[in-house]
Short mmCIF file of C-alpha atoms in Angstrom, two decimals:
data_model
loop_
_atom_site.label_atom_id
_atom_site.label_comp_id
_atom_site.label_asym_id
_atom_site.label_seq_id
_atom_site.Cartn_x
_atom_site.Cartn_y
_atom_site.Cartn_z
CA UNK A 133 -31.36 -24.89 41.85
CA UNK A 134 -28.60 -27.50 41.76
CA UNK A 135 -26.32 -25.68 39.33
CA UNK A 136 -26.06 -22.78 41.80
CA UNK A 137 -24.18 -25.11 44.17
CA UNK A 138 -20.43 -24.50 43.58
CA UNK A 139 -19.56 -28.21 43.84
CA UNK A 140 -22.23 -29.14 41.30
CA UNK A 141 -21.02 -26.35 39.01
CA UNK A 142 -17.43 -27.64 39.21
CA UNK A 143 -18.58 -31.19 38.44
CA UNK A 144 -20.65 -30.05 35.45
CA UNK A 145 -17.74 -27.95 34.17
CA UNK A 146 -15.39 -30.93 34.26
CA UNK A 147 -17.95 -33.20 32.56
CA UNK A 148 -18.59 -30.73 29.75
CA UNK A 149 -14.87 -30.11 29.28
CA UNK A 150 -14.13 -33.84 29.16
CA UNK A 151 -16.96 -34.28 26.64
CA UNK A 152 -15.38 -31.53 24.55
CA UNK A 153 -12.07 -33.41 24.57
CA UNK A 154 -13.80 -36.69 23.64
CA UNK A 155 -15.74 -35.30 20.67
CA UNK A 156 -12.97 -33.08 19.30
CA UNK A 157 -9.35 -33.63 18.41
CA UNK A 158 -6.41 -31.21 18.40
CA UNK A 159 -5.03 -29.91 15.13
CA UNK A 160 -1.21 -30.02 15.04
CA UNK A 161 -0.06 -26.42 15.43
CA UNK A 162 2.50 -24.45 17.36
CA UNK A 163 1.50 -20.94 16.29
CA UNK A 164 0.16 -18.79 19.12
CA UNK A 165 0.14 -21.50 21.81
CA UNK A 166 2.42 -19.70 24.25
CA UNK A 167 0.51 -16.44 23.80
CA UNK A 168 -2.79 -18.23 24.39
CA UNK A 169 -1.52 -19.93 27.54
CA UNK A 170 -0.26 -16.71 29.09
CA UNK A 171 -3.58 -15.07 28.28
CA UNK A 172 -5.53 -17.96 29.84
CA UNK A 173 -3.50 -17.73 33.06
CA UNK A 174 -4.13 -13.98 33.31
CA UNK A 175 -7.85 -14.49 32.68
CA UNK A 176 -8.03 -17.26 35.28
CA UNK A 177 -6.46 -14.90 37.82
CA UNK A 178 -8.98 -12.21 36.87
CA UNK A 179 -11.78 -14.76 37.16
CA UNK A 180 -10.77 -15.81 40.67
CA UNK A 181 -9.63 -12.53 42.27
CA UNK A 182 -13.11 -11.20 43.21
CA UNK A 183 -14.13 -14.44 44.95
CA UNK A 184 -10.74 -14.77 46.64
CA UNK A 185 -10.91 -11.17 47.84
CA UNK A 186 -14.37 -11.83 49.27
CA UNK A 187 -13.23 -14.98 51.10
CA UNK A 188 -10.20 -13.17 52.54
CA UNK A 189 -12.38 -10.19 53.57
CA UNK A 190 -10.16 -7.79 51.67
CA UNK A 191 -13.11 -5.42 51.29
CA UNK A 192 -16.39 -4.81 53.08
CA UNK A 193 -19.14 -7.01 51.60
CA UNK A 194 -21.44 -4.05 50.89
CA UNK A 195 -18.68 -1.65 49.80
CA UNK A 196 -18.40 -0.56 46.19
CA UNK A 197 -15.85 -2.82 44.51
CA UNK A 198 -16.06 -2.03 40.80
CA UNK A 199 -13.21 -4.39 39.96
CA UNK A 200 -15.36 -7.42 40.77
CA UNK A 201 -16.75 -7.48 37.23
CA UNK A 202 -14.49 -5.88 34.56
CA UNK A 203 -11.12 -7.42 35.50
CA UNK A 204 -11.27 -9.99 32.70
CA UNK A 205 -12.16 -7.23 30.25
CA UNK A 206 -9.09 -5.26 31.38
CA UNK A 207 -6.96 -8.35 30.70
CA UNK A 208 -8.59 -8.72 27.27
CA UNK A 209 -7.88 -5.08 26.40
CA UNK A 210 -4.20 -5.38 27.35
CA UNK A 211 -3.70 -8.74 25.60
CA UNK A 212 -5.44 -7.66 22.40
CA UNK A 213 -3.38 -4.45 22.39
CA UNK A 214 -0.16 -6.47 22.67
CA UNK A 215 -1.39 -8.81 19.95
CA UNK A 216 -2.09 -5.89 17.58
CA UNK A 217 1.46 -4.59 18.09
CA UNK A 218 2.89 -8.10 17.60
CA UNK A 219 0.95 -8.64 14.37
CA UNK A 220 2.06 -5.24 13.08
CA UNK A 221 5.72 -6.05 13.66
CA UNK A 222 5.45 -9.51 12.07
CA UNK A 223 4.18 -8.34 8.67
CA UNK A 224 5.68 -10.30 5.80
CA UNK A 225 7.18 -8.33 2.93
CA UNK A 226 5.67 -9.09 -0.47
CA UNK A 227 8.27 -10.88 -2.58
CA UNK A 228 6.06 -11.48 -5.62
CA UNK A 229 2.59 -10.24 -6.61
CA UNK A 230 -0.31 -12.56 -5.82
CA UNK A 231 -3.04 -12.54 -8.48
CA UNK A 232 -5.95 -12.17 -8.47
CA UNK A 233 -5.83 -9.59 -5.69
CA UNK A 234 -8.85 -10.08 -3.45
CA UNK A 235 -9.99 -7.55 -0.90
CA UNK A 236 -9.57 -8.90 2.64
CA UNK A 237 -11.62 -7.35 5.43
CA UNK A 238 -11.39 -7.89 9.17
CA UNK A 239 -13.86 -10.79 9.01
CA UNK A 240 -12.18 -12.61 6.10
CA UNK A 241 -10.41 -15.28 8.15
CA UNK A 242 -13.21 -15.74 10.71
CA UNK A 243 -15.97 -18.31 10.45
CA UNK A 244 -19.63 -17.35 10.64
CA UNK A 245 -19.90 -19.21 13.92
CA UNK A 246 -17.06 -17.21 15.47
CA UNK A 247 -18.55 -13.90 14.32
CA UNK A 248 -22.05 -14.85 15.49
CA UNK A 249 -20.84 -16.08 18.89
CA UNK A 250 -18.71 -13.00 19.49
CA UNK A 251 -21.49 -10.65 18.39
CA UNK A 252 -24.04 -12.42 20.59
CA UNK A 253 -21.73 -12.26 23.62
CA UNK A 254 -21.13 -8.52 23.15
CA UNK A 255 -24.85 -7.86 22.64
CA UNK A 256 -25.67 -9.85 25.79
CA UNK A 257 -23.16 -7.85 27.86
CA UNK A 258 -24.45 -4.53 26.51
CA UNK A 259 -28.13 -5.42 27.05
CA UNK A 260 -27.46 -6.72 30.56
CA UNK A 261 -25.68 -3.51 31.58
CA UNK A 262 -28.24 -1.18 29.99
CA UNK A 263 -31.39 -3.01 31.14
CA UNK A 264 -30.07 -3.55 34.68
CA UNK A 265 -28.89 0.04 34.98
CA UNK A 266 -32.09 1.54 33.57
CA UNK A 267 -34.22 -0.38 36.09
CA UNK A 268 -32.20 0.36 39.22
CA UNK A 269 -30.29 3.07 41.00
CA UNK A 270 -26.57 3.76 40.81
CA UNK A 271 -25.73 0.52 42.63
CA UNK A 272 -28.93 -0.51 44.45
CA UNK A 273 -32.48 -1.56 43.68
CA UNK A 274 -35.56 -0.71 45.75
CA UNK A 275 -37.13 -3.55 47.76
CA UNK A 276 -40.73 -3.82 49.05
CA UNK A 277 -40.01 -2.74 52.64
CA UNK A 278 -38.93 0.70 51.42
CA UNK A 279 -35.22 -0.01 51.64
CA UNK A 280 -32.75 -1.02 48.97
CA UNK A 281 -30.47 -3.91 48.10
CA UNK A 282 -27.12 -4.17 46.34
CA UNK A 283 -27.64 -4.56 42.62
CA UNK A 284 -25.80 -4.60 39.30
CA UNK A 285 -26.59 -0.95 38.57
CA UNK A 286 -24.71 1.67 36.59
CA UNK A 287 -21.88 1.71 39.13
CA UNK A 288 -20.95 -1.80 38.02
CA UNK A 289 -22.49 -1.78 34.56
CA UNK A 290 -20.69 1.25 33.11
CA UNK A 291 -17.14 -0.14 33.70
CA UNK A 292 -18.25 -3.46 32.18
CA UNK A 293 -19.94 -1.78 29.21
CA UNK A 294 -16.90 0.43 28.58
CA UNK A 295 -14.56 -2.57 28.81
CA UNK A 296 -16.76 -4.64 26.48
CA UNK A 297 -16.73 -1.86 23.86
CA UNK A 298 -12.93 -1.62 24.08
CA UNK A 299 -12.57 -5.40 23.73
CA UNK A 300 -14.88 -5.46 20.70
CA UNK A 301 -13.07 -2.55 19.00
CA UNK A 302 -9.60 -3.99 19.66
CA UNK A 303 -10.71 -7.44 18.47
CA UNK A 304 -11.88 -5.91 15.17
CA UNK A 305 -8.61 -3.94 14.85
CA UNK A 306 -6.60 -7.12 15.54
CA UNK A 307 -8.61 -9.10 12.98
CA UNK A 308 -8.08 -6.33 10.42
CA UNK A 309 -4.33 -6.21 11.13
CA UNK A 310 -4.26 -9.98 10.69
CA UNK A 311 -6.20 -10.01 7.42
CA UNK A 312 -5.13 -7.06 5.31
CA UNK A 313 -1.35 -7.40 4.71
CA UNK A 314 -0.42 -8.83 1.33
CA UNK A 315 0.72 -12.43 0.96
CA UNK A 316 4.43 -12.97 0.44
CA UNK A 317 4.30 -15.17 -2.69
CA UNK A 318 1.67 -17.09 -4.66
CA UNK A 319 2.95 -20.44 -3.38
CA UNK A 320 2.66 -19.37 0.28
CA UNK A 321 -0.99 -18.23 0.10
CA UNK A 322 -2.42 -21.47 1.52
CA UNK A 323 0.07 -21.63 4.38
CA UNK A 324 -0.29 -17.96 5.27
CA UNK A 325 -4.08 -18.20 5.09
CA UNK A 326 -4.07 -21.09 7.54
CA UNK A 327 -1.87 -19.12 9.95
CA UNK A 328 -4.25 -16.16 9.71
CA UNK A 329 -7.27 -18.38 10.36
CA UNK A 330 -5.61 -19.75 13.48
CA UNK A 331 -4.62 -16.27 14.62
CA UNK A 332 -8.21 -15.09 14.06
CA UNK A 333 -9.44 -18.04 16.12
CA UNK A 334 -7.13 -16.97 18.95
CA UNK A 335 -8.40 -13.38 18.77
CA UNK A 336 -12.01 -14.54 18.90
CA UNK A 337 -11.35 -16.85 21.84
CA UNK A 338 -9.60 -14.11 23.84
CA UNK A 339 -12.43 -11.65 23.20
CA UNK A 340 -15.15 -14.22 23.89
CA UNK A 341 -13.64 -15.33 27.20
CA UNK A 342 -13.11 -11.72 28.29
CA UNK A 343 -16.83 -11.09 27.67
CA UNK A 344 -18.19 -14.31 29.18
CA UNK A 345 -16.47 -13.89 32.56
CA UNK A 346 -18.18 -10.58 33.54
CA UNK A 347 -21.43 -11.54 31.79
CA UNK A 348 -21.80 -14.69 33.88
CA UNK A 349 -20.94 -12.83 37.09
CA UNK A 350 -23.40 -10.02 36.30
CA UNK A 351 -26.33 -12.32 35.44
CA UNK A 352 -25.65 -14.38 38.58
CA UNK A 353 -25.58 -11.21 40.70
CA UNK A 354 -28.90 -10.06 39.21
CA UNK A 355 -30.36 -13.51 39.87
CA UNK A 356 -29.23 -13.26 43.49
CA UNK A 357 -31.13 -9.99 43.86
CA UNK A 358 -34.22 -11.48 42.21
CA UNK A 359 -34.18 -14.39 44.66
CA UNK A 360 -33.66 -12.10 47.68
CA UNK A 361 -30.09 -13.18 48.27
CA UNK A 362 -28.19 -9.97 47.55
CA UNK A 363 -27.37 -7.75 50.52
CA UNK A 364 -29.40 -9.87 52.95
CA UNK A 365 -28.87 -10.27 56.67
CA UNK A 366 -30.02 -8.39 59.74
CA UNK A 367 -27.61 -8.60 62.72
CA UNK A 368 -29.18 -10.56 65.55
CA UNK A 369 -32.27 -11.41 63.51
CA UNK A 370 -31.17 -13.50 60.54
CA UNK A 371 -31.65 -13.39 56.81
CA UNK A 372 -34.25 -11.12 55.27
CA UNK A 373 -35.91 -12.15 52.01
CA UNK A 374 -38.09 -10.13 49.67
CA UNK A 375 -39.75 -10.31 46.30
CA UNK A 376 -39.07 -8.08 43.32
CA UNK A 377 -41.04 -7.53 40.15
CA UNK A 378 -38.85 -10.01 38.28
CA UNK A 379 -38.47 -12.55 41.11
CA UNK A 380 -40.15 -15.19 38.93
CA UNK A 381 -37.02 -15.03 36.75
CA UNK A 382 -34.67 -15.76 39.65
CA UNK A 383 -34.04 -19.41 38.84
CA UNK A 384 -33.59 -18.89 35.07
CA UNK A 385 -31.19 -16.02 35.81
CA UNK A 386 -29.21 -18.08 38.32
CA UNK A 387 -29.06 -20.98 35.86
CA UNK A 388 -28.00 -18.70 32.98
CA UNK A 389 -25.36 -16.96 35.11
CA UNK A 390 -23.80 -20.23 36.24
CA UNK A 391 -24.00 -21.69 32.70
CA UNK A 392 -22.18 -18.64 31.34
CA UNK A 393 -19.50 -19.00 34.00
CA UNK A 394 -19.09 -22.68 33.07
CA UNK A 395 -18.76 -21.71 29.40
CA UNK A 396 -16.14 -19.10 30.36
CA UNK A 397 -14.08 -21.65 32.32
CA UNK A 398 -14.23 -24.16 29.46
CA UNK A 399 -13.03 -21.55 26.95
CA UNK A 400 -10.24 -20.73 29.41
CA UNK A 401 -9.19 -24.39 29.55
CA UNK A 402 -9.19 -24.58 25.75
CA UNK A 403 -7.17 -21.37 25.56
CA UNK A 404 -4.73 -22.80 28.11
CA UNK A 405 -4.30 -25.90 25.92
CA UNK A 406 -3.51 -23.56 23.05
CA UNK A 407 -4.19 -25.95 20.17
CA UNK A 408 -7.06 -25.45 17.73
CA UNK A 409 -9.53 -28.33 17.79
CA UNK A 410 -11.88 -29.86 15.25
CA UNK A 411 -14.70 -32.39 15.42
CA UNK A 412 -13.20 -35.85 15.92
CA UNK A 413 -15.54 -37.51 13.43
CA UNK A 414 -15.17 -34.85 10.75
CA UNK A 415 -13.93 -36.11 7.40
CA UNK A 416 -12.80 -32.64 6.32
CA UNK A 417 -9.04 -32.63 5.68
CA UNK A 418 -6.94 -30.29 7.77
CA UNK A 419 -4.44 -28.04 6.01
CA UNK A 420 -1.01 -27.65 7.54
CA UNK A 421 0.51 -24.20 7.68
CA UNK A 422 3.72 -23.99 5.73
CA UNK A 423 4.81 -20.50 6.68
CA UNK A 424 5.91 -19.42 10.13
CA UNK A 425 5.03 -15.98 11.31
#
């Protein structure tokens, strides 16, 4: 499977990212760019630490290294927590009543696409952890010769599931903190609304990237086990391969895992750029925020 090759994966990532730049254009905005860039750098570090640690032999290959999967989720939890505090301190005081008063919930400034994508990512993480854990041991899976192989069991799945729940809860809290404060004045509603939409977009992107990084790694790890690549090797003999009950899904799992990792890297690049983007050929006018937060 070509996409499993790291060099091919890097090439595909660059092509997709360049295509994204070609078919979209940045929207002039300064709000939240620095925060997004710092977050992207932290997430990139979290993305690369497990592989770097493996290359440098900082831990035994078969040892339990729980941090290999939930690091990005830990970054997401910290960043979203900081963002909630920042939003709380930046509340604008109401200078004049804004009528009619409309109830604003945590989803008010989010698009349907953002909500659907975030919900799907969380559901995928939860299902992966639960299904993988329920069909394996604590951190191994039985193989036909009577032995066992490393696997994405509960030992890895529970930290990821717990981190994903925290990220989802904090994202909702951040969206609520962003949406519910009153507007300052009637004439600033449009500008403030645009700022809140952009802040909501940042929250969604942070949460989505935090979820995609461990999801891609977990699916790829499960695909490795299905193809007989996880925990292989007999000293002096060579590699040992086996078949599992879901081995027929090995290639789709490997493809899905690598595709999810590519999607995570692209969202990281977009977060690093910091500017919201819109379709280049869209005729929809873009509103400019008039109020700084």
